[in-house]
Amino acid sequence: MPRVFNFSAGPAMLPDDVMHQAHAEFLDYHNLGYSVCEMPHRGKDFKDIAERTEADLRELLAIPENYKVLVMPGGARAQYAAIPFNLLKGRKKAAYLDIGHWSKEAIVEAHKYCDVNVIASNADPAPTYIPPIDQWNINGDEAYLHYVDNETIGGVEFPHIPDTKGLTLVGDMSSNILSRPIDISKYGLIYACAQKNLGPAGVTLVIVREDLIGDEHPLTPAMMSYTVFSTTDSMYNTPPTFPWYMMGLVAHWVKKQGGLEEMDRMAKLRSNLLNDFIKNSDFYKNPVDPSCRSRMNVPFILADESYNDAFLNEASDVGLVNLKGHRAVGGMRASMYNAMPESGVEALISFMQAFEDKVS
Ligand SMILES: *Cc1c(COP(=O)(O)O)cnc(C)c1O
């Protein structure tokens, strides 16, 4: 079976080059006669992998000196708890912007630890726009402002870094990290689980400004403590070494492709191709407001939803898989992260055109 075009939202497609390299060195890593999976995490060889990964990520994202790069377990969801534990610093309130599914999940978790000021919300389970900033209800006494930069399920992405009126900004970039250059210095903390755009599931990248580390809640679990992870080089316990190594291969691959400017160019190319096709069609529709359409996740609805199953089955028959929308939204969703080649989007559009011609 040839490799298919995988439009899954996550775990998602990884670059072919990365998969081939991991395959080639799986049994015998750099003539050591054993695999990265079998390597002690505190030995020199894994230390080299960890250091190279951090160096590549620092270069790609232009991470300033006064930010730590942590590799943590538990996915983005563990950060939903880690953030209030570490960043409340004795305050009782935090600000959260709600623009969709993951925003809401973060709010539910934060509610366990503090008062949550939901500064604006689009309420709908499948929001299609970002509430305008003049409607954000920031009090100013919140410990930080949390938002989701790309809502993976709704397909809503911030076109710019939000203005926080002076609050420490915390961004969930799980589904669009490494897809465009970002000004890290505007943030207190950003985080991203790996399985969308960084590698296989198992590691979470946390980039945090140094002065925000320390003075965490005394009951903070060690496994969620930025102090513990920054003083142990993210090796407090045995880390998920293989996903970490894979994240390093992905970062290196992104560098070889031309870095984040090139990733952004490709992301816009892919999403514009698909959105332009949808716009010119009477059969498909993207419900998201054009001002904040995600470059990564493009949801679309068929004019006649009774064709949904046929669409998915026939797409899968021609090697276009995992196009089903999230159950909260329905319809279809094409997730196109860095690893998706332009040819994958072209193949999808050809299929969609042929399907439309057949049924309408
Ligand atoms: C996938 C995703 C999550 C959840 O990640 P887990 O690693 O499963 O906890 C959170 N936020 C966003 C934006 C996501 O895309």
mmCIF file of C-alpha atoms and ligand atoms in Angstrom:
data_model
loop_
_atom_site.group_PDB
_atom_site.id
_atom_site.type_symbol
_atom_site.label_atom_id
_atom_site.label_comp_id
_atom_site.label_asym_id
_atom_site.label_seq_id
_atom_site.Cartn_x
_atom_site.Cartn_y
_atom_site.Cartn_z
ATOM 1 C CA MET A 1 0.000 0.000 0.000
ATOM 2 C CA PRO A 2 1.537 3.369 -0.943
ATOM 3 C CA ARG A 3 1.501 6.101 1.706
ATOM 4 C CA VAL A 4 -1.808 7.964 1.720
ATOM 5 C CA PHE A 5 -2.475 11.669 2.227
ATOM 6 C CA ASN A 6 -3.502 11.791 5.861
ATOM 7 C CA PHE A 7 -5.692 14.785 6.766
ATOM 8 C CA SER A 8 -5.989 13.774 10.429
ATOM 9 C CA ALA A 9 -6.098 16.577 13.013
ATOM 10 C CA GLY A 10 -3.728 14.645 15.259
ATOM 11 C CA PRO A 11 -1.798 12.500 15.642
ATOM 12 C CA ALA A 12 -1.094 13.787 12.174
ATOM 13 C CA MET A 13 0.994 13.125 9.124
ATOM 14 C CA LEU A 14 4.773 13.412 9.555
ATOM 15 C CA PRO A 15 7.220 14.367 6.787
ATOM 16 C CA ASP A 16 8.311 11.395 4.635
ATOM 17 C CA ASP A 17 11.974 12.376 5.046
ATOM 18 C CA VAL A 18 11.623 12.217 8.825
ATOM 19 C CA MET A 19 9.942 8.808 8.690
ATOM 20 C CA HIS A 20 12.650 7.457 6.380
ATOM 21 C CA GLN A 21 15.423 8.756 8.598
ATOM 22 C CA ALA A 22 13.830 7.309 11.743
ATOM 23 C CA HIS A 23 13.411 4.019 9.887
ATOM 24 C CA ALA A 24 16.991 3.960 8.636
ATOM 25 C CA GLU A 25 18.494 4.550 12.085
ATOM 26 C CA PHE A 26 15.920 2.662 14.128
ATOM 27 C CA LEU A 27 17.965 -0.468 14.892
ATOM 28 C CA ASP A 28 21.381 1.128 14.807
ATOM 29 C CA TYR A 29 21.564 4.774 15.776
ATOM 30 C CA HIS A 30 24.742 6.411 14.437
ATOM 31 C CA ASN A 31 26.749 3.160 14.560
ATOM 32 C CA LEU A 32 26.087 2.606 18.242
ATOM 33 C CA GLY A 33 24.541 -0.798 17.544
ATOM 34 C CA TYR A 34 21.316 0.026 19.352
ATOM 35 C CA SER A 35 18.184 2.111 19.032
ATOM 36 C CA VAL A 36 17.239 5.500 20.442
ATOM 37 C CA CYS A 37 14.404 3.579 22.169
ATOM 38 C CA GLU A 38 16.999 1.605 24.132
ATOM 39 C CA MET A 39 19.248 4.512 25.023
ATOM 40 C CA PRO A 40 19.641 5.719 28.635
ATOM 41 C CA HIS A 41 18.174 9.191 28.857
ATOM 42 C CA ARG A 42 21.000 10.550 30.983
ATOM 43 C CA GLY A 43 23.782 9.244 28.744
ATOM 44 C CA LYS A 44 25.818 11.355 26.357
ATOM 45 C CA ASP A 45 24.051 10.169 23.207
ATOM 46 C CA PHE A 46 20.584 11.166 24.322
ATOM 47 C CA LYS A 47 21.944 14.380 25.810
ATOM 48 C CA ASP A 48 23.264 15.232 22.329
ATOM 49 C CA ILE A 49 19.820 14.586 20.837
ATOM 50 C CA ALA A 50 18.145 16.779 23.479
ATOM 51 C CA GLU A 51 20.655 19.605 23.016
ATOM 52 C CA ARG A 52 20.403 19.559 19.231
ATOM 53 C CA THR A 53 16.604 19.566 19.435
ATOM 54 C CA GLU A 54 16.623 22.611 21.684
ATOM 55 C CA ALA A 55 19.202 24.420 19.565
ATOM 56 C CA ASP A 56 17.150 23.857 16.395
ATOM 57 C CA LEU A 57 13.913 24.970 18.066
ATOM 58 C CA ARG A 58 15.621 28.063 19.490
ATOM 59 C CA GLU A 59 16.951 28.981 16.077
ATOM 60 C CA LEU A 60 13.669 28.319 14.248
ATOM 61 C CA LEU A 61 11.467 30.213 16.689
ATOM 62 C CA ALA A 62 14.102 32.863 17.524
ATOM 63 C CA ILE A 63 13.550 32.114 21.219
ATOM 64 C CA PRO A 64 15.095 34.887 23.339
ATOM 65 C CA GLU A 65 17.821 34.030 25.884
ATOM 66 C CA ASN A 66 15.557 34.700 28.853
ATOM 67 C CA TYR A 67 13.118 31.925 27.910
ATOM 68 C CA LYS A 68 13.448 28.282 28.941
ATOM 69 C CA VAL A 69 12.538 25.449 26.614
ATOM 70 C CA LEU A 70 10.922 22.574 28.517
ATOM 71 C CA VAL A 71 9.838 19.172 27.258
ATOM 72 C CA MET A 72 6.970 17.943 29.407
ATOM 73 C CA PRO A 73 4.608 14.934 29.515
ATOM 74 C CA GLY A 74 0.812 14.861 29.583
ATOM 75 C CA GLY A 75 -0.045 16.660 26.357
ATOM 76 C CA ALA A 76 -1.654 20.070 26.135
ATOM 77 C CA ARG A 77 -4.234 18.967 28.692
ATOM 78 C CA ALA A 78 -1.648 18.615 31.441
ATOM 79 C CA GLN A 79 -0.711 22.246 30.767
ATOM 80 C CA TYR A 80 -4.335 23.265 31.384
ATOM 81 C CA ALA A 81 -3.590 22.395 35.040
ATOM 82 C CA ALA A 82 0.129 23.227 35.078
ATOM 83 C CA ILE A 83 -0.509 26.820 33.993
ATOM 84 C CA PRO A 84 -2.682 27.834 36.980
ATOM 85 C CA PHE A 85 -0.469 25.849 39.388
ATOM 86 C CA ASN A 86 2.647 27.664 38.195
ATOM 87 C CA LEU A 87 1.443 31.077 37.113
ATOM 88 C CA LEU A 88 -1.202 32.170 39.626
ATOM 89 C CA LYS A 89 1.519 33.192 42.109
ATOM 90 C CA GLY A 90 -0.929 33.683 44.930
ATOM 91 C CA ARG A 91 -3.513 35.501 42.835
ATOM 92 C CA LYS A 92 -7.036 34.148 42.711
ATOM 93 C CA LYS A 93 -8.091 34.991 39.201
ATOM 94 C CA ALA A 94 -7.059 34.353 35.613
ATOM 95 C CA ALA A 95 -8.425 35.619 32.281
ATOM 96 C CA TYR A 96 -9.447 33.198 29.540
ATOM 97 C CA LEU A 97 -10.607 33.965 26.031
ATOM 98 C CA ASP A 98 -13.080 31.435 24.652
ATOM 99 C CA ILE A 99 -12.973 30.897 20.905
ATOM 100 C CA GLY A 100 -13.869 27.208 20.756
ATOM 101 C CA HIS A 101 -13.482 23.664 21.987
ATOM 102 C CA TRP A 102 -9.947 23.784 23.412
ATOM 103 C CA SER A 103 -10.502 27.219 24.953
ATOM 104 C CA LYS A 104 -13.469 25.724 26.821
ATOM 105 C CA GLU A 105 -11.502 22.667 27.960
ATOM 106 C CA ALA A 106 -8.783 24.935 29.345
ATOM 107 C CA ILE A 107 -11.433 26.973 31.183
ATOM 108 C CA VAL A 108 -13.054 23.895 32.745
ATOM 109 C CA GLU A 109 -9.686 22.756 34.112
ATOM 110 C CA ALA A 110 -8.646 26.207 35.353
ATOM 111 C CA HIS A 111 -11.946 26.511 37.249
ATOM 112 C CA LYS A 112 -10.643 23.875 39.679
ATOM 113 C CA TYR A 113 -7.815 26.150 40.786
ATOM 114 C CA CYS A 114 -8.988 29.736 40.484
ATOM 115 C CA ASP A 115 -11.715 32.158 39.487
ATOM 116 C CA VAL A 116 -11.879 32.289 35.737
ATOM 117 C CA ASN A 117 -12.783 35.520 34.049
ATOM 118 C CA VAL A 118 -13.983 34.509 30.593
ATOM 119 C CA ILE A 119 -13.192 37.827 28.931
ATOM 120 C CA ALA A 120 -15.143 37.050 25.762
ATOM 121 C CA SER A 121 -16.819 34.039 24.250
ATOM 122 C CA ASN A 122 -18.502 33.049 21.066
ATOM 123 C CA ALA A 123 -20.503 30.500 23.084
ATOM 124 C CA ASP A 124 -21.503 28.343 20.113
ATOM 125 C CA PRO A 125 -20.045 24.801 20.285
ATOM 126 C CA ALA A 126 -18.535 25.405 16.854
ATOM 127 C CA PRO A 127 -17.603 29.085 16.857
ATOM 128 C CA THR A 128 -16.764 30.618 13.529
ATOM 129 C CA TYR A 129 -15.300 33.981 14.527
ATOM 130 C CA ILE A 130 -13.100 35.729 17.113
ATOM 131 C CA PRO A 131 -14.922 38.216 19.357
ATOM 132 C CA PRO A 132 -13.577 41.711 18.588
ATOM 133 C CA ILE A 133 -11.077 42.993 21.129
ATOM 134 C CA ASP A 134 -13.233 45.976 22.159
ATOM 135 C CA GLN A 135 -15.653 43.385 23.594
ATOM 136 C CA TRP A 136 -13.011 41.711 25.777
ATOM 137 C CA ASN A 137 -13.739 42.185 29.435
ATOM 138 C CA ILE A 138 -10.284 42.316 31.022
ATOM 139 C CA ASN A 139 -10.278 43.464 34.669
ATOM 140 C CA GLY A 140 -6.528 43.866 35.008
ATOM 141 C CA ASP A 141 -6.133 41.950 38.269
ATOM 142 C CA GLU A 142 -5.850 38.548 36.575
ATOM 143 C CA ALA A 143 -2.592 36.583 36.908
ATOM 144 C CA TYR A 144 -2.445 35.936 33.144
ATOM 145 C CA LEU A 145 -4.500 35.774 29.943
ATOM 146 C CA HIS A 146 -4.866 32.378 28.274
ATOM 147 C CA TYR A 147 -5.980 31.914 24.677
ATOM 148 C CA VAL A 148 -5.815 29.295 21.935
ATOM 149 C CA ASP A 149 -3.933 30.544 18.874
ATOM 150 C CA ASN A 150 -5.474 27.975 16.542
ATOM 151 C CA GLU A 151 -8.750 26.235 17.395
ATOM 152 C CA THR A 152 -8.100 22.878 15.771
ATOM 153 C CA ILE A 153 -11.711 21.710 15.776
ATOM 154 C CA GLY A 154 -13.505 24.873 14.681
ATOM 155 C CA GLY A 155 -10.777 25.907 12.232
ATOM 156 C CA VAL A 156 -10.415 29.400 13.732
ATOM 157 C CA GLU A 157 -6.926 30.930 13.918
ATOM 158 C CA PHE A 158 -5.698 34.238 15.287
ATOM 159 C CA PRO A 159 -4.379 36.377 12.422
ATOM 160 C CA HIS A 160 -2.169 38.332 14.877
ATOM 161 C CA ILE A 161 -0.931 38.218 18.475
ATOM 162 C CA PRO A 162 -3.757 39.431 20.759
ATOM 163 C CA ASP A 163 -3.319 42.614 22.779
ATOM 164 C CA THR A 164 -3.505 41.704 26.470
ATOM 165 C CA LYS A 165 -3.675 45.185 28.006
ATOM 166 C CA GLY A 166 -0.582 44.378 30.045
ATOM 167 C CA LEU A 167 -1.484 40.881 31.282
ATOM 168 C CA THR A 168 1.001 38.035 30.876
ATOM 169 C CA LEU A 169 -0.005 36.247 27.675
ATOM 170 C CA VAL A 170 -0.225 32.445 27.593
ATOM 171 C CA GLY A 171 -0.850 30.753 24.238
ATOM 172 C CA ASP A 172 -1.909 27.219 23.328
ATOM 173 C CA MET A 173 -0.166 26.668 19.984
ATOM 174 C CA SER A 174 -0.690 22.920 19.857
ATOM 175 C CA SER A 175 -1.904 22.923 16.283
ATOM 176 C CA ASN A 176 0.056 25.744 14.661
ATOM 177 C CA ILE A 177 3.489 25.862 16.311
ATOM 178 C CA LEU A 178 6.308 25.949 13.735
ATOM 179 C CA SER A 179 3.862 27.062 11.032
ATOM 180 C CA ARG A 180 4.826 30.753 11.055
ATOM 181 C CA PRO A 181 7.342 33.052 12.742
ATOM 182 C CA ILE A 182 6.127 34.357 16.116
ATOM 183 C CA ASP A 183 7.393 37.098 18.402
ATOM 184 C CA ILE A 184 8.010 35.011 21.522
ATOM 185 C CA SER A 185 8.844 38.139 23.531
ATOM 186 C CA LYS A 186 5.133 39.080 23.469
ATOM 187 C CA TYR A 187 4.359 35.961 25.518
ATOM 188 C CA GLY A 188 4.910 34.799 29.067
ATOM 189 C CA LEU A 189 4.456 31.220 27.967
ATOM 190 C CA ILE A 190 3.543 29.204 24.917
ATOM 191 C CA TYR A 191 2.971 25.477 24.751
ATOM 192 C CA ALA A 192 2.185 22.836 22.183
ATOM 193 C CA CYS A 193 1.579 19.119 22.325
ATOM 194 C CA ALA A 194 3.666 17.373 19.687
ATOM 195 C CA GLN A 195 1.176 15.307 17.738
ATOM 196 C CA LYS A 196 -0.071 17.988 15.355
ATOM 197 C CA ASN A 197 2.998 19.698 13.995
ATOM 198 C CA LEU A 198 6.023 18.576 16.025
ATOM 199 C CA GLY A 199 6.181 14.786 16.014
ATOM 200 C CA PRO A 200 4.400 11.796 17.505
ATOM 201 C CA ALA A 201 2.277 12.103 20.663
ATOM 202 C CA GLY A 202 4.070 11.946 24.008
ATOM 203 C CA VAL A 203 5.923 15.212 24.489
ATOM 204 C CA THR A 204 4.720 18.768 25.013
ATOM 205 C CA LEU A 205 6.883 21.751 24.226
ATOM 206 C CA VAL A 206 6.726 24.560 26.794
ATOM 207 C CA ILE A 207 8.526 27.864 26.202
ATOM 208 C CA VAL A 208 8.393 30.010 29.322
ATOM 209 C CA ARG A 209 9.934 33.328 30.334
ATOM 210 C CA GLU A 210 12.422 32.755 33.136
ATOM 211 C CA ASP A 211 10.971 35.255 35.588
ATOM 212 C CA LEU A 212 7.695 33.281 35.564
ATOM 213 C CA ILE A 213 9.433 30.179 36.884
ATOM 214 C CA GLY A 214 9.352 29.709 40.668
ATOM 215 C CA ASP A 215 6.918 30.748 43.372
ATOM 216 C CA GLU A 216 4.455 28.153 42.200
ATOM 217 C CA HIS A 217 1.577 26.811 44.295
ATOM 218 C CA PRO A 218 3.017 24.568 47.075
ATOM 219 C CA LEU A 219 0.812 21.650 45.987
ATOM 220 C CA THR A 220 2.041 21.752 42.383
ATOM 221 C CA PRO A 221 2.811 18.147 41.373
ATOM 222 C CA ALA A 222 6.517 17.816 40.576
ATOM 223 C CA MET A 223 5.550 16.428 37.165
ATOM 224 C CA MET A 224 3.839 19.747 36.384
ATOM 225 C CA SER A 225 6.355 22.089 37.943
ATOM 226 C CA TYR A 226 8.233 24.474 35.655
ATOM 227 C CA THR A 227 10.827 24.863 38.414
ATOM 228 C CA VAL A 228 11.444 21.121 38.546
ATOM 229 C CA PHE A 229 11.557 20.722 34.771
ATOM 230 C CA SER A 230 13.823 23.707 34.224
ATOM 231 C CA THR A 231 16.320 22.599 36.878
ATOM 232 C CA THR A 232 16.473 19.006 35.605
ATOM 233 C CA ASP A 233 16.765 19.701 31.859
ATOM 234 C CA SER A 234 13.259 18.191 31.548
ATOM 235 C CA MET A 235 14.585 14.881 32.891
ATOM 236 C CA TYR A 236 13.070 14.787 36.344
ATOM 237 C CA ASN A 237 11.652 11.389 35.496
ATOM 238 C CA THR A 238 12.375 9.224 32.467
ATOM 239 C CA PRO A 239 11.123 11.321 29.563
ATOM 240 C CA PRO A 240 9.447 9.906 26.420
ATOM 241 C CA THR A 241 12.819 9.648 24.670
ATOM 242 C CA PHE A 242 11.637 8.403 21.286
ATOM 243 C CA PRO A 243 8.973 11.114 20.718
ATOM 244 C CA TRP A 244 11.563 13.670 21.876
ATOM 245 C CA TYR A 245 14.046 12.377 19.281
ATOM 246 C CA MET A 246 11.328 12.476 16.604
ATOM 247 C CA MET A 247 10.535 16.088 17.527
ATOM 248 C CA GLY A 248 14.231 16.803 16.945
ATOM 249 C CA LEU A 249 14.090 15.219 13.480
ATOM 250 C CA VAL A 250 11.016 17.306 12.633
ATOM 251 C CA ALA A 251 12.681 20.545 13.807
ATOM 252 C CA HIS A 252 15.734 19.728 11.702
ATOM 253 C CA TRP A 253 13.521 19.002 8.689
ATOM 254 C CA VAL A 254 11.721 22.347 9.077
ATOM 255 C CA LYS A 255 15.103 24.099 9.094
ATOM 256 C CA LYS A 256 16.144 22.286 5.917
ATOM 257 C CA GLN A 257 12.902 23.338 4.198
ATOM 258 C CA GLY A 258 13.732 26.993 4.823
ATOM 259 C CA GLY A 259 12.354 27.612 8.312
ATOM 260 C CA LEU A 260 9.152 29.219 9.481
ATOM 261 C CA GLU A 261 8.759 31.774 6.682
ATOM 262 C CA GLU A 262 8.652 28.870 4.257
ATOM 263 C CA MET A 263 6.250 26.907 6.502
ATOM 264 C CA ASP A 264 3.949 29.941 6.558
ATOM 265 C CA ARG A 265 4.161 30.354 2.790
ATOM 266 C CA MET A 266 3.256 26.694 2.294
ATOM 267 C CA ALA A 267 0.464 26.805 4.885
ATOM 268 C CA LYS A 268 -1.141 29.781 3.162
ATOM 269 C CA LEU A 269 -0.716 28.170 -0.234
ATOM 270 C CA ARG A 270 -2.426 24.957 0.892
ATOM 271 C CA SER A 271 -5.292 26.617 2.750
ATOM 272 C CA ASN A 272 -5.865 29.219 0.014
ATOM 273 C CA LEU A 273 -5.991 26.525 -2.660
ATOM 274 C CA LEU A 274 -8.647 24.628 -0.744
ATOM 275 C CA ASN A 275 -10.626 27.682 0.408
ATOM 276 C CA ASP A 276 -10.674 29.201 -3.099
ATOM 277 C CA PHE A 277 -11.983 25.942 -4.501
ATOM 278 C CA ILE A 278 -14.678 25.801 -1.784
ATOM 279 C CA LYS A 279 -15.644 29.427 -2.388
ATOM 280 C CA ASN A 280 -16.233 28.745 -6.079
ATOM 281 C CA SER A 281 -18.305 25.667 -5.396
ATOM 282 C CA ASP A 282 -22.045 25.506 -4.708
ATOM 283 C CA PHE A 283 -21.684 22.133 -3.045
ATOM 284 C CA TYR A 284 -19.096 22.814 -0.315
ATOM 285 C CA LYS A 285 -18.998 25.526 2.322
ATOM 286 C CA ASN A 286 -16.433 26.637 4.954
ATOM 287 C CA PRO A 287 -18.494 28.113 7.834
ATOM 288 C CA VAL A 288 -15.602 30.111 9.364
ATOM 289 C CA ASP A 289 -15.412 33.888 8.988
ATOM 290 C CA PRO A 290 -12.755 34.635 6.314
ATOM 291 C CA SER A 291 -10.928 37.025 8.680
ATOM 292 C CA CYS A 292 -9.840 34.192 10.984
ATOM 293 C CA ARG A 293 -9.768 31.021 8.908
ATOM 294 C CA SER A 294 -7.148 28.576 10.052
ATOM 295 C CA ARG A 295 -4.241 27.866 7.719
ATOM 296 C CA MET A 296 -3.984 24.437 9.363
ATOM 297 C CA ASN A 297 -7.502 23.034 9.774
ATOM 298 C CA VAL A 298 -10.108 23.749 7.112
ATOM 299 C CA PRO A 299 -13.612 22.574 8.051
ATOM 300 C CA PHE A 300 -16.187 22.241 5.298
ATOM 301 C CA ILE A 301 -19.790 21.122 4.968
ATOM 302 C CA LEU A 302 -21.484 19.346 2.059
ATOM 303 C CA ALA A 303 -24.659 21.031 0.768
ATOM 304 C CA ASP A 304 -26.411 17.674 1.152
ATOM 305 C CA GLU A 305 -25.176 15.963 4.308
ATOM 306 C CA SER A 306 -26.732 12.656 3.308
ATOM 307 C CA TYR A 307 -23.645 12.260 1.095
ATOM 308 C CA ASN A 308 -21.214 12.459 4.058
ATOM 309 C CA ASP A 309 -20.540 8.726 4.313
ATOM 310 C CA ALA A 310 -20.147 8.305 0.563
ATOM 311 C CA PHE A 311 -17.745 11.254 0.490
ATOM 312 C CA LEU A 312 -15.569 9.781 3.238
ATOM 313 C CA ASN A 313 -15.583 6.258 1.809
ATOM 314 C CA GLU A 314 -14.757 7.322 -1.727
ATOM 315 C CA ALA A 315 -12.034 9.715 -0.533
ATOM 316 C CA SER A 316 -10.473 6.935 1.464
ATOM 317 C CA ASP A 317 -10.564 4.630 -1.593
ATOM 318 C CA VAL A 318 -8.315 7.084 -3.442
ATOM 319 C CA GLY A 319 -5.883 7.513 -0.537
ATOM 320 C CA LEU A 320 -7.330 10.650 1.097
ATOM 321 C CA VAL A 321 -7.971 9.633 4.691
ATOM 322 C CA ASN A 322 -9.243 11.017 8.011
ATOM 323 C CA LEU A 323 -11.350 13.822 6.554
ATOM 324 C CA LYS A 324 -14.255 13.378 8.963
ATOM 325 C CA GLY A 325 -14.977 16.504 11.004
ATOM 326 C CA HIS A 326 -14.859 16.424 14.803
ATOM 327 C CA ARG A 327 -18.042 15.016 16.334
ATOM 328 C CA ALA A 328 -18.736 18.398 17.982
ATOM 329 C CA VAL A 329 -18.898 20.114 14.577
ATOM 330 C CA GLY A 330 -19.815 17.416 12.043
ATOM 331 C CA GLY A 331 -19.109 17.747 8.349
ATOM 332 C CA MET A 332 -15.547 17.422 7.096
ATOM 333 C CA ARG A 333 -12.204 18.822 8.130
ATOM 334 C CA ALA A 334 -8.945 18.813 6.209
ATOM 335 C CA SER A 335 -6.003 19.249 8.568
ATOM 336 C CA MET A 336 -2.944 20.302 6.619
ATOM 337 C CA TYR A 337 0.105 20.729 8.831
ATOM 338 C CA ASN A 338 3.703 21.295 7.728
ATOM 339 C CA ALA A 339 4.112 17.722 6.484
ATOM 340 C CA MET A 340 1.231 17.929 3.972
ATOM 341 C CA PRO A 341 2.653 18.450 0.476
ATOM 342 C CA GLU A 342 0.902 20.684 -2.050
ATOM 343 C CA SER A 343 0.189 17.543 -4.111
ATOM 344 C CA GLY A 344 -1.974 16.248 -1.235
ATOM 345 C CA VAL A 345 -4.192 19.324 -1.384
ATOM 346 C CA GLU A 346 -4.359 19.129 -5.174
ATOM 347 C CA ALA A 347 -5.428 15.499 -4.938
ATOM 348 C CA LEU A 348 -8.117 16.446 -2.409
ATOM 349 C CA ILE A 349 -9.462 19.238 -4.620
ATOM 350 C CA SER A 350 -9.594 16.959 -7.699
ATOM 351 C CA PHE A 351 -11.492 14.394 -5.687
ATOM 352 C CA MET A 352 -13.923 17.003 -4.300
ATOM 353 C CA GLN A 353 -14.597 18.342 -7.791
ATOM 354 C CA ALA A 354 -15.232 14.860 -9.186
ATOM 355 C CA PHE A 355 -17.519 14.023 -6.258
ATOM 356 C CA GLU A 356 -19.509 17.220 -6.713
ATOM 357 C CA ASP A 357 -19.868 16.594 -10.466
ATOM 358 C CA LYS A 358 -21.145 13.118 -9.801
ATOM 359 C CA VAL A 359 -23.779 13.911 -7.181
ATOM 360 C CA SER A 360 -25.091 17.282 -8.308
HETATM 361 C C1 LIG B 1 -4.992 18.631 20.248
HETATM 362 C C2 LIG B 1 -5.107 19.873 21.015
HETATM 363 C C3 LIG B 1 -5.153 19.852 22.427
HETATM 364 C C4 LIG B 1 -5.156 18.568 23.238
HETATM 365 O O1 LIG B 1 -3.901 17.970 23.235
HETATM 366 P P1 LIG B 1 -3.586 16.686 24.129
HETATM 367 O O2 LIG B 1 -2.135 16.469 23.871
HETATM 368 O O3 LIG B 1 -4.464 15.581 23.655
HETATM 369 O O4 LIG B 1 -3.853 17.042 25.547
HETATM 370 C C5 LIG B 1 -5.220 21.066 23.075
HETATM 371 N N1 LIG B 1 -5.242 22.240 22.398
HETATM 372 C C6 LIG B 1 -5.217 22.277 21.052
HETATM 373 C C7 LIG B 1 -5.247 23.606 20.355
HETATM 374 C C8 LIG B 1 -5.145 21.106 20.322
HETATM 375 O O5 LIG B 1 -5.115 21.145 18.981
#
